[in-house]
Short mmCIF file of C-alpha atoms and ligand atoms in Angstrom, two decimals:
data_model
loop_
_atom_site.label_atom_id
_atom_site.label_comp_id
_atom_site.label_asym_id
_atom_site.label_seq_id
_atom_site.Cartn_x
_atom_site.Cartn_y
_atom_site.Cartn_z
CA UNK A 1 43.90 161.55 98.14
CA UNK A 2 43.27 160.27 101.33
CA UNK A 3 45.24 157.20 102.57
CA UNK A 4 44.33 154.61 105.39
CA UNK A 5 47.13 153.37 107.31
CA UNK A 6 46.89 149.82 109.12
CA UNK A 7 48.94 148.31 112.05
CA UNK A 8 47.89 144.93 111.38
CA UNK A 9 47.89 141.90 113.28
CA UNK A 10 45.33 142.61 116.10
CA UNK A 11 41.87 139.99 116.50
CA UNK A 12 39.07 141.84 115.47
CA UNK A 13 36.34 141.43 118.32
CA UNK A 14 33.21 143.39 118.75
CA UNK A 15 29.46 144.69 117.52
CA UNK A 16 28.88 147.08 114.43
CA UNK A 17 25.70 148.21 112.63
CA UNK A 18 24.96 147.70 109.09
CA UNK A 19 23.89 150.21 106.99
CA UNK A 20 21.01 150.19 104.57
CA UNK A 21 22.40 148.65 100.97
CA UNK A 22 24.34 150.54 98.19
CA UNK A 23 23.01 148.59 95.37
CA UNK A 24 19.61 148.91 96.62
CA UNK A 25 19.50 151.99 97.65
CA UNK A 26 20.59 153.49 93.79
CA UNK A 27 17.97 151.75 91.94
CA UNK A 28 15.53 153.00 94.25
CA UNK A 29 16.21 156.35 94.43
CA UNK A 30 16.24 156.20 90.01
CA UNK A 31 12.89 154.91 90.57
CA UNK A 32 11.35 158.25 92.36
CA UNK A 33 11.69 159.41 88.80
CA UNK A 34 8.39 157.29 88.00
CA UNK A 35 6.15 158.32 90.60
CA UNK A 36 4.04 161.61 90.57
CA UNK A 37 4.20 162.71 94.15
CA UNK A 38 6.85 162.67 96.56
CA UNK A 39 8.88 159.34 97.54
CA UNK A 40 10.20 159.11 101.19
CA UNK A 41 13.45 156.74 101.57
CA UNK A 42 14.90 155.52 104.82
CA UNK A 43 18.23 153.88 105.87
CA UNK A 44 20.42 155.25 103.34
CA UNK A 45 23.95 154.48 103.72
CA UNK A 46 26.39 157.77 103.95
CA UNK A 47 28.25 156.73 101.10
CA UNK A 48 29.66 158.76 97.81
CA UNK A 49 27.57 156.88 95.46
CA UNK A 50 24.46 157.94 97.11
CA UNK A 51 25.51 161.91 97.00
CA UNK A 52 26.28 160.80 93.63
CA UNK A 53 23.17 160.06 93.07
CA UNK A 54 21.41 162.98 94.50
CA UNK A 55 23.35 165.30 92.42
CA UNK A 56 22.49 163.53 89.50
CA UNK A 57 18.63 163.95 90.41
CA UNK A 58 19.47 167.45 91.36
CA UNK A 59 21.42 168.31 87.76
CA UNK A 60 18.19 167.12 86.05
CA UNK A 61 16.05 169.61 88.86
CA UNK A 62 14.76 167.32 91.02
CA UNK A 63 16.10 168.61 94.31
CA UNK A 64 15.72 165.67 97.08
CA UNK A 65 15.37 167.06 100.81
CA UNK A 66 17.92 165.63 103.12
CA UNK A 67 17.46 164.84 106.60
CA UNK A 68 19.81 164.91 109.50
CA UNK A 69 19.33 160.80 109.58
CA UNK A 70 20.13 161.51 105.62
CA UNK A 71 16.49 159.77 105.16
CA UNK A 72 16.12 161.53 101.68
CA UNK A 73 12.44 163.07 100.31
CA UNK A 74 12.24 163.25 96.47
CA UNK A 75 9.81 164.68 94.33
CA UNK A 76 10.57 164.79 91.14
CA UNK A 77 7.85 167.02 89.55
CA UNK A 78 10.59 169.27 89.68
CA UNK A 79 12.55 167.83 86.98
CA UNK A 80 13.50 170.00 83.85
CA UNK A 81 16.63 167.98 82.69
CA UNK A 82 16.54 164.35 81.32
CA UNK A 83 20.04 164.44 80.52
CA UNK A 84 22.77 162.15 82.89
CA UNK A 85 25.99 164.16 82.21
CA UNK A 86 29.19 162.20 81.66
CA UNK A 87 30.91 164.17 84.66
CA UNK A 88 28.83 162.14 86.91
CA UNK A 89 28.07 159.03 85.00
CA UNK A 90 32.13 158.48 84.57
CA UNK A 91 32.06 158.24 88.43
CA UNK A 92 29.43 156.18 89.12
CA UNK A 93 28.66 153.19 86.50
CA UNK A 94 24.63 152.66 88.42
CA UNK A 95 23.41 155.85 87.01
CA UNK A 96 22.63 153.96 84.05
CA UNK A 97 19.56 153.30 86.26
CA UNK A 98 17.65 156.44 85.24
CA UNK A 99 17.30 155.36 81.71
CA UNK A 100 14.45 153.36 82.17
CA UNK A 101 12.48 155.44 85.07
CA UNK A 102 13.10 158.69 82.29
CA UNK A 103 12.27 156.90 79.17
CA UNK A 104 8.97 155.48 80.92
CA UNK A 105 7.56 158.42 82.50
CA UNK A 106 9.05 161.56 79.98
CA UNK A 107 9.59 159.36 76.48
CA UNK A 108 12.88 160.71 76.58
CA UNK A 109 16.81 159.99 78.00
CA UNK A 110 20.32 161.18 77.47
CA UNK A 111 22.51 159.07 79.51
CA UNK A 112 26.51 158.86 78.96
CA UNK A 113 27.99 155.81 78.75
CA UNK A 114 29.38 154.53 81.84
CA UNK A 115 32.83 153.23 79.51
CA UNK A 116 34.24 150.39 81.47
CA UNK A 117 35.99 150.31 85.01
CA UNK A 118 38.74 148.28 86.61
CA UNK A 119 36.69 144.89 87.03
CA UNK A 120 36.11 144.63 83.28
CA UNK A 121 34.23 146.73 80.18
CA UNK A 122 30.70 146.37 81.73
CA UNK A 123 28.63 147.25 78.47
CA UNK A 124 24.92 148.21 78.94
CA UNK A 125 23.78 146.67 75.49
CA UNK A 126 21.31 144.44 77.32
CA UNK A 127 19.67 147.23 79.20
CA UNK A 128 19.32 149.01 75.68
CA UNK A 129 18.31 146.10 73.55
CA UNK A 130 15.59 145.17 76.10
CA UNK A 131 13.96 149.09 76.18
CA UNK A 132 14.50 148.71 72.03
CA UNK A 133 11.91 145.73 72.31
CA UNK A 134 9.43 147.68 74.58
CA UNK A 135 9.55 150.37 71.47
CA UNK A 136 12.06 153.13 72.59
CA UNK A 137 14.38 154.39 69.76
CA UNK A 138 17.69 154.17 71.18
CA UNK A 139 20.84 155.38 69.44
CA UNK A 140 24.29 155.32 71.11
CA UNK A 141 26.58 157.93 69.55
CA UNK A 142 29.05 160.55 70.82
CA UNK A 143 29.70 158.51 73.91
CA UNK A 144 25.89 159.17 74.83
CA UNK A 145 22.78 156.44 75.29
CA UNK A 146 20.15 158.59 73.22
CA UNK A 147 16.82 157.65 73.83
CA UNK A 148 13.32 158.12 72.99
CA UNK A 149 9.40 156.81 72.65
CA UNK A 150 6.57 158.60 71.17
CA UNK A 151 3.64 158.12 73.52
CA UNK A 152 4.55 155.39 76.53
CA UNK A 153 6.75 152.05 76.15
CA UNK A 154 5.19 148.49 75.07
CA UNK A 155 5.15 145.91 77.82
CA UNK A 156 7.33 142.83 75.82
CA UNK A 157 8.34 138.90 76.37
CA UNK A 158 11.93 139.38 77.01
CA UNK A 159 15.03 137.08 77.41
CA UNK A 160 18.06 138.36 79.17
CA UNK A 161 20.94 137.24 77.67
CA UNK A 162 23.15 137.37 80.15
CA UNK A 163 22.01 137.53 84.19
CA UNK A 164 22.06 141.36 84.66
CA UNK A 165 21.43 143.30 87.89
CA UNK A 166 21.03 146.90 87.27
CA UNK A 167 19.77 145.61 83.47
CA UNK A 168 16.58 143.76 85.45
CA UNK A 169 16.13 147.09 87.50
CA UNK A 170 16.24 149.37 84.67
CA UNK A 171 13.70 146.74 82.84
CA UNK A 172 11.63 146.26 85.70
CA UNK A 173 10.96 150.13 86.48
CA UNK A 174 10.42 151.00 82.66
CA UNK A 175 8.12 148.26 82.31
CA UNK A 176 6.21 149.60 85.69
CA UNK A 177 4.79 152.51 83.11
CA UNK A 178 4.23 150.74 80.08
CA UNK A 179 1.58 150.01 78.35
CA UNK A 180 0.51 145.72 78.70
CA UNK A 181 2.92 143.57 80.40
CA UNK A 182 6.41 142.59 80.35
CA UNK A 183 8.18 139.43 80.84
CA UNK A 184 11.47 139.27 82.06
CA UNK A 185 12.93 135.94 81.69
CA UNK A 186 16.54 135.09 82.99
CA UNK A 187 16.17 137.87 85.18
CA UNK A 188 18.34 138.53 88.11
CA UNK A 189 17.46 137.06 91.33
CA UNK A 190 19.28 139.28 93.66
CA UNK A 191 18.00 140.59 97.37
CA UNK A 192 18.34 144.25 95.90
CA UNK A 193 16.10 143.41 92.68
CA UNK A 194 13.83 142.07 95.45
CA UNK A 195 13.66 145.49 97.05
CA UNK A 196 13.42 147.38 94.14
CA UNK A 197 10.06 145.46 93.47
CA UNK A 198 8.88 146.00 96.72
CA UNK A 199 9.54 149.73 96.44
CA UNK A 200 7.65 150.03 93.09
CA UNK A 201 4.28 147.89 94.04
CA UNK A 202 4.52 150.44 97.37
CA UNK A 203 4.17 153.35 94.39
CA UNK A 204 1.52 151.57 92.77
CA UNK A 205 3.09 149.02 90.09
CA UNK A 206 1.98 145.56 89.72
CA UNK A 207 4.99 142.85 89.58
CA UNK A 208 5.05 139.27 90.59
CA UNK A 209 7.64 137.32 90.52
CA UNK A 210 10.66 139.09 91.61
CA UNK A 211 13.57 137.09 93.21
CA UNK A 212 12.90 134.20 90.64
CA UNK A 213 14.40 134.20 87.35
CA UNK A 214 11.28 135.13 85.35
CA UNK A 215 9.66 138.47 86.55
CA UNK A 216 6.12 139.55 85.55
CA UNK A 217 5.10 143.57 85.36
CA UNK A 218 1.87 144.68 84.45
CA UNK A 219 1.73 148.59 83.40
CA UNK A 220 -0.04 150.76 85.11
CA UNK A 221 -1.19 154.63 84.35
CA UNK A 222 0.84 156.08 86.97
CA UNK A 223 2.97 155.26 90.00
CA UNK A 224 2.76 157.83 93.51
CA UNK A 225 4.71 158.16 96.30
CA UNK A 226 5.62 156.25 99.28
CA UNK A 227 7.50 155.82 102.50
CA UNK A 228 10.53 153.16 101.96
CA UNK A 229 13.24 151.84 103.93
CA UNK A 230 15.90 150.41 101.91
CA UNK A 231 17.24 146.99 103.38
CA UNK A 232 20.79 145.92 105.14
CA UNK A 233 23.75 146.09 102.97
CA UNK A 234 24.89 142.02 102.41
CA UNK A 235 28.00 142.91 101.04
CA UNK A 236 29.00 145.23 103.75
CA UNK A 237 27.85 142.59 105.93
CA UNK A 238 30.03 139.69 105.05
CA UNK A 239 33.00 141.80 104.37
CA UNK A 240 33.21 142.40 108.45
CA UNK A 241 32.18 138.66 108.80
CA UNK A 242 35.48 138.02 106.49
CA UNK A 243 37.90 140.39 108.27
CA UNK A 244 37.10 139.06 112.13
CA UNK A 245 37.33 135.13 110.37
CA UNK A 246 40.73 136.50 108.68
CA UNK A 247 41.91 138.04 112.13
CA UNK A 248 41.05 134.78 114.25
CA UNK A 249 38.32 136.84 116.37
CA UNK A 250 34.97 137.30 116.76
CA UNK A 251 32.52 139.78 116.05
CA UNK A 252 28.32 140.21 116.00
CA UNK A 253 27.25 142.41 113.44
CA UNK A 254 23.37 143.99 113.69
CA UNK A 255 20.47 145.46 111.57
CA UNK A 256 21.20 142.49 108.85
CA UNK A 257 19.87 139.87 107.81
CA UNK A 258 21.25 136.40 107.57
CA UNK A 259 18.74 135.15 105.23
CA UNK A 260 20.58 136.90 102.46
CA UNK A 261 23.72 135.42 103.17
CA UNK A 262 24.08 131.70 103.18
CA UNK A 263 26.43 130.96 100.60
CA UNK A 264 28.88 133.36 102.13
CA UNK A 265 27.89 131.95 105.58
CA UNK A 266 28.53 128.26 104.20
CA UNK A 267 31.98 129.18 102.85
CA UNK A 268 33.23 130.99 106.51
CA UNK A 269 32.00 127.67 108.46
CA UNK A 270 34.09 125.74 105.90
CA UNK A 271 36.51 128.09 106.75
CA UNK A 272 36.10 127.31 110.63
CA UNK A 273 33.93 129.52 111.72
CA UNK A 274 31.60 129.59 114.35
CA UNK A 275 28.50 130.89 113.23
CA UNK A 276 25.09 131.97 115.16
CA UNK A 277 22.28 133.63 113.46
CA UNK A 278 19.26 135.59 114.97
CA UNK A 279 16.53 137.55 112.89
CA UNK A 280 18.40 140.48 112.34
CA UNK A 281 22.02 139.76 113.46
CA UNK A 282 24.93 137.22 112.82
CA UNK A 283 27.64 136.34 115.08
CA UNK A 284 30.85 134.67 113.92
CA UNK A 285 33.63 133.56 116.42
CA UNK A 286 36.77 131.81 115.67
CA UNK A 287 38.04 131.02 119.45
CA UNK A 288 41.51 132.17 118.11
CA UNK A 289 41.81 129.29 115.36
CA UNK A 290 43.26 130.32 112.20
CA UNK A 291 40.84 130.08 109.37
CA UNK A 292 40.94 126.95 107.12
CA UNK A 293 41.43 128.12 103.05
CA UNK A 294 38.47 127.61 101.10
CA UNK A 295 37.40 126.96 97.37
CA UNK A 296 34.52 128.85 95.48
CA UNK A 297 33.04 129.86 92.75
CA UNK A 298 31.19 132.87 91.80
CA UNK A 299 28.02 133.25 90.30
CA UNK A 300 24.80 135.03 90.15
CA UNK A 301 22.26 135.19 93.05
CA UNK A 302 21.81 132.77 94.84
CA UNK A 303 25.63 131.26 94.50
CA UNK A 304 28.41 132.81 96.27
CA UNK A 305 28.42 136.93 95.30
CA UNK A 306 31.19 138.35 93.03
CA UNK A 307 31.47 141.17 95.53
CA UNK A 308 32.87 139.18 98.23
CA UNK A 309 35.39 137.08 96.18
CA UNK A 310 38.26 139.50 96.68
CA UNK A 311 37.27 139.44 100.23
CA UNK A 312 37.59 136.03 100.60
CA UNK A 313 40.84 135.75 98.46
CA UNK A 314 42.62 137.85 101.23
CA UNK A 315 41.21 135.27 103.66
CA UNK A 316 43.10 132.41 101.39
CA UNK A 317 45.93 133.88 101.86
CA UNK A 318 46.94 133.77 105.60
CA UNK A 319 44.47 130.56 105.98
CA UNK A 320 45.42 126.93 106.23
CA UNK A 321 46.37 125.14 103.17
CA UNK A 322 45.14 125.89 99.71
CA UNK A 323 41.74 127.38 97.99
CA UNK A 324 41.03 128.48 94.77
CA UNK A 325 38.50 130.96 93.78
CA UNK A 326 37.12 131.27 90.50
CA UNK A 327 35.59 134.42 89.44
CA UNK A 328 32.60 133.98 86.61
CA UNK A 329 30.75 137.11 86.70
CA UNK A 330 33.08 139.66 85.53
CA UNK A 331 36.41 139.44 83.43
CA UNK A 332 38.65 141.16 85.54
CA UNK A 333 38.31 141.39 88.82
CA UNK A 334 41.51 140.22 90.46
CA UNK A 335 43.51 143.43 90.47
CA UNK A 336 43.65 143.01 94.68
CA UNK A 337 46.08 139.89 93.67
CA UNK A 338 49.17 141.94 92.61
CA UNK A 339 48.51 143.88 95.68
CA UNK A 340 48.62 140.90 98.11
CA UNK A 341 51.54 139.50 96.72
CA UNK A 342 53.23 141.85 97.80
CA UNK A 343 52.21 141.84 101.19
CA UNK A 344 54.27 138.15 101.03
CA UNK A 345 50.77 136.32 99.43
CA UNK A 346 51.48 133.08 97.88
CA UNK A 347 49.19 133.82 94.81
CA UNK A 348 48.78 133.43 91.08
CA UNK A 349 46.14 133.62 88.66
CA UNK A 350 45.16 131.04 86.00
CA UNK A 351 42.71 132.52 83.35
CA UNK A 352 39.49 133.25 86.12
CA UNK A 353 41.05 131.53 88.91
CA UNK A 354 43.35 132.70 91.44
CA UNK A 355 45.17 129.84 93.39
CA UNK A 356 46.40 130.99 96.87
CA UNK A 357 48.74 128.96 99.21
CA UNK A 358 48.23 130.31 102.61
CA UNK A 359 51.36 131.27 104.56
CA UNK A 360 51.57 132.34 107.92
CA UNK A 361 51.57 136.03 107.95
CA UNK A 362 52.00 139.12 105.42
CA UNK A 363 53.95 142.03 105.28
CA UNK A 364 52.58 144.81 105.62
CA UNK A 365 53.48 147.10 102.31
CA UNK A 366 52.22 150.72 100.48
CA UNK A 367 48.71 149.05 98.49
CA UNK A 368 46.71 150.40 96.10
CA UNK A 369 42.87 150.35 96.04
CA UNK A 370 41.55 149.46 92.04
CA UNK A 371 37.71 149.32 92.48
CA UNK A 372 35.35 148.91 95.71
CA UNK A 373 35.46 145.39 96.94
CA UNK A 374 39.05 145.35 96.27
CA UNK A 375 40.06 148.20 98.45
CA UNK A 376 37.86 146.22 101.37
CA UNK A 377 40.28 142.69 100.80
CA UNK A 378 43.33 145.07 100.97
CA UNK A 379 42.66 146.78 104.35
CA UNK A 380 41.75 142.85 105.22
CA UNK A 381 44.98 142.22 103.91
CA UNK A 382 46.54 144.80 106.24
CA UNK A 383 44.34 143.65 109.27
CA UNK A 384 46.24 140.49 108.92
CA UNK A 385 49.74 141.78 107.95
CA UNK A 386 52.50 141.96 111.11
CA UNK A 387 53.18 145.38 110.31
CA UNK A 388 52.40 148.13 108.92
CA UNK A 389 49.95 148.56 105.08
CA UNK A 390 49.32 151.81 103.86
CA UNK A 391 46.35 151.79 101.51
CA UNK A 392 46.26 154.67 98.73
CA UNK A 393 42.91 155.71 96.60
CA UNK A 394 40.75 155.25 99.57
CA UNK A 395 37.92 157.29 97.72
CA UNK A 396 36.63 153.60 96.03
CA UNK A 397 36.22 152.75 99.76
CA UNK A 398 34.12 155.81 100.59
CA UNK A 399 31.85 155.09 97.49
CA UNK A 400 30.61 151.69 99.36
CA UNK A 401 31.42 151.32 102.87
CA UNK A 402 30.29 153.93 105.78
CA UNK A 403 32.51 155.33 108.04
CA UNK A 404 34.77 152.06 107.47
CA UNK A 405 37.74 152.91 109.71
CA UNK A 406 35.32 154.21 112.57
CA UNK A 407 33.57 150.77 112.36
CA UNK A 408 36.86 148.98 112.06
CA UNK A 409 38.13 150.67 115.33
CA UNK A 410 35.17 149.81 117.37
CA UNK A 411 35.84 146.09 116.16
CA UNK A 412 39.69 147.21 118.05
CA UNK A 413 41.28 147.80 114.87
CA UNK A 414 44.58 150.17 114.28
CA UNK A 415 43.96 151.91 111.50
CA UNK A 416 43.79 155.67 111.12
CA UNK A 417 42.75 158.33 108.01
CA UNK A 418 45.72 160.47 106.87
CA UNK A 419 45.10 162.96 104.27
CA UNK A 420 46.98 162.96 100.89
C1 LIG B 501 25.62 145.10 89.84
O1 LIG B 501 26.40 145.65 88.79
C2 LIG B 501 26.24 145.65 91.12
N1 LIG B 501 26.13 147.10 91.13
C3 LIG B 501 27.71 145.21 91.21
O2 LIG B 501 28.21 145.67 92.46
C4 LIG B 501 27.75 143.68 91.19
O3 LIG B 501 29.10 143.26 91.22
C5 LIG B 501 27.07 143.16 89.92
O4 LIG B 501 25.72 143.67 89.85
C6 LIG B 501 27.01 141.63 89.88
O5 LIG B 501 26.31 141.17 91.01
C7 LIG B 501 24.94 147.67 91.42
O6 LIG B 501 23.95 147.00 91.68
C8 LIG B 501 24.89 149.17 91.42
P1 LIG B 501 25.62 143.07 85.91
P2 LIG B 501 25.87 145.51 87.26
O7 LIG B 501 24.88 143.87 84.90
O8 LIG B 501 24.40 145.51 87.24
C9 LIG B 501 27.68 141.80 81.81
C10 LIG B 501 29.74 146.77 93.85
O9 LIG B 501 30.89 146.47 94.16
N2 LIG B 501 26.71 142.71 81.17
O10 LIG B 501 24.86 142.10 86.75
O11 LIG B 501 26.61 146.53 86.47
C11 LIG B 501 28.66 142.53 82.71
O12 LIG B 501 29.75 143.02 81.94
C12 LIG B 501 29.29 146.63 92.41
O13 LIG B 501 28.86 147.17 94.63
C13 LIG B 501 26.74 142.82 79.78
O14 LIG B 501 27.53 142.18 79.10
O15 LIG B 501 26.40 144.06 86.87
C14 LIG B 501 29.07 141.47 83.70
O16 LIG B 501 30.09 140.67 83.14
C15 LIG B 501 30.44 146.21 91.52
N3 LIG B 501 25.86 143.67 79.18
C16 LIG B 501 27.78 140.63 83.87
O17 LIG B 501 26.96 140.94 82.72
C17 LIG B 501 24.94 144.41 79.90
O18 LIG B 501 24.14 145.16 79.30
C18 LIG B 501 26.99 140.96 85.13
O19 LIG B 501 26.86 142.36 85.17
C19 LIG B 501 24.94 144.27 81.32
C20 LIG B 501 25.83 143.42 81.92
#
């Protein structure tokens, strides 16, 4: 397995481009399942979750057209397969997301579980108990989400337990074909539910509501195709904010939007930051001054994201004085925190809080990457550390940030790719 190696302790300073977003990108491309002629997405992020993705559509015959700017054509008239084989699914939790698009367009799915994954056990039972109420019969046995509807699925009044992202997407798109309408209450508010629902009225469906917690979806007959472009990646966004505030520099980062962002753009000018915004760009500068530690708290859209807590913890711990962060989304998502400590992080966790003390500088040490966003807060870790980090299991990088080291070493970064 690839490895990145990092000779830390050099200010980040420069531009960089954001790519078009991960977890908008996935639902989107589950939702060309629903319409009858082709769907035409733009500004897809070259990422392993998004071939991932495509070679799930392609197992089930739906073969998407790639172009050199990977914009990606899908038809999926094509399809012959309704089946999401555990050899993909155990790679990539989102394809979950073509449960609802198959269910409401073919009456029938065969999805693996996704099992659970380093951040915590990540059941789907909400996605299934909400496609139960709009009439699908769903059993889950041999490790398999078994699904099916005679005729189409029942529009239903429905009440998320829990505030769940991908379980509002798959919702939202099965409820685009059903028959009546469907109410989503508690529904997630997140920017990449919002572009899912813009993607799905551009095929035809009829939803109001989206980016509030109670989500309207009339059926329709049948959704077509359209021409999408999928919007900037947040996450990818404020994790380069992060590592130039964690490195003292400065940075500009373009095709964003800052809109998106403003609790993570509160927390890094409580941290000291210098922040300018323009419609599409965001420009941070910290003059040299070492970042102030900070306290949050995570929680669903629009509070400060779960995805940039580990982030932020490597912040904490080079920054002045003390934070804690508490983590309420998911149950364990502080495997970066044996990691940092030790690179020479002052840092313990309390139930779903992890207390930092910031010290002056880390050592950089042989890391290893657990799950996406903690991979990201270890090579932050290492842009920090006065020496040099090695960080091992890169591949959970790959899966959600594009060309990361390339980026990194415009921003004047050392850090290099060294096969396994
Ligand atoms: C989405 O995951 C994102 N992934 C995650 O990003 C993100 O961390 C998460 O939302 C929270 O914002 C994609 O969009 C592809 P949830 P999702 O359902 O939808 C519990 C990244 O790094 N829950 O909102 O899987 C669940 O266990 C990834 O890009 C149930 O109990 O998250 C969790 O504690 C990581 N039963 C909480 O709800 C269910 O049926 C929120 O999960 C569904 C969820």
């Amino acid at each position: 397995m690839d490895k990145l190696i990092i000779e830390g302790g050099v200010r980040l300073d420069g531009e960089i481009r954001i790519a078009g977003a991960k977890n908008s990108a996935l639902p989107i491309m589950a939702a060309t399942l629903l319409a009858k002629s082709r769907v035409v997405i733009r500004n897809l992020p070259h990422l392993f979750d998004i071939t991932t993705m495509l070679e799930l559509l392609g197992c089930m015959g739906v073969q998407p057209i790639v172009d050199e700017k990977l914009n990606v054509e899908i038809d999926s008239s094509t399809i012959h397969s309704f089946s999401a084989p555990y050899e993909l699914v155990k790679t990539m939790r989102a394809s979950i997301l073509v449960l609802g698009p198959l269910l409401a367009r073919y009456g029938q799915a065969e999805v693996a579980l996704p099992g659970g994954c380093a951040i915590g056990s990540r059941p789907v039972d909400l996605h299934i108990n909400a496609l139960r109420s709009m009439g699908a019969d769903i059993r889950v046995e041999d490790g398999y989400v078994r699904a099916k509807v005679d005729g189409r699925l029942r529009g239903a009044h429905l009440f998320m337990d829990m505030v769940t992202v991908t379980g509002t997407e798959n919702v939202m798109m099965a409820a685009s074909l059903a028959v009546g309408k469907t109410v989503i209450e508690n529904a997630a508010k997140e920017p990449e539910v919002i572009d899912l629902a813009e993607c799905l009225i551009a095929m035809g469906a009829q939803i109001e509501g989206h980016g509030s917690d109670t989500i309207v979806i009339e059926g329709v007959a049948e959704l077509t195709g359209c021409t999408y472009s999928v919007m900037p990646d947040r996450i990818e966004t404020g994790t380069y904010l992060i590592a130039a505030a964690a490195t003292c520099g400065r940075i500009k980062v373009k095709d964003t939007r800052p809109d998106i962002l403003e609790a993570v753009l509160l927390k890094l000018e409580q941290a000291g930051a210098d922040i300018e915004v323009g419609e599409n760009w965001i420009e941070l500068e910290m003059g040299g001054r070492r970042p102030q530690a900070v306290s949050l708290r995570t929680a669903p859209y629009p509070a400060f994201p779960t995805d940039m807590q580990a982030q932020f913890t490597a912040l904490n711990t080079i920054a002045m004085g003390s934070g804690s962060i508490t983590e309420t989304v998911f149950e364990n998502r502080f495997m970066h925190v044996h990691e940092m400590s030790r690179m020479g992080a002052r840092i313990k966790v309390e139930g779903n809080t992890v207390f930092v003390d910031g010290v002056d500088a880390l050592k950089g040490a042989p890391v290893m990457a657990t799950d996406l966003r903690a991979s990201a807060s270890l090579i932050i870790a290492g842009l920090v550390a006065k020496s040099q980090t090695k960080v091992d299991r890169i591949y959970h990088i790959d899966r959600g940030y594009e060309c990361i080291e390339e980026k990194l070493q415009l921003l004047g970064a050392k850090i290099r790719r060294v096969p396994a």
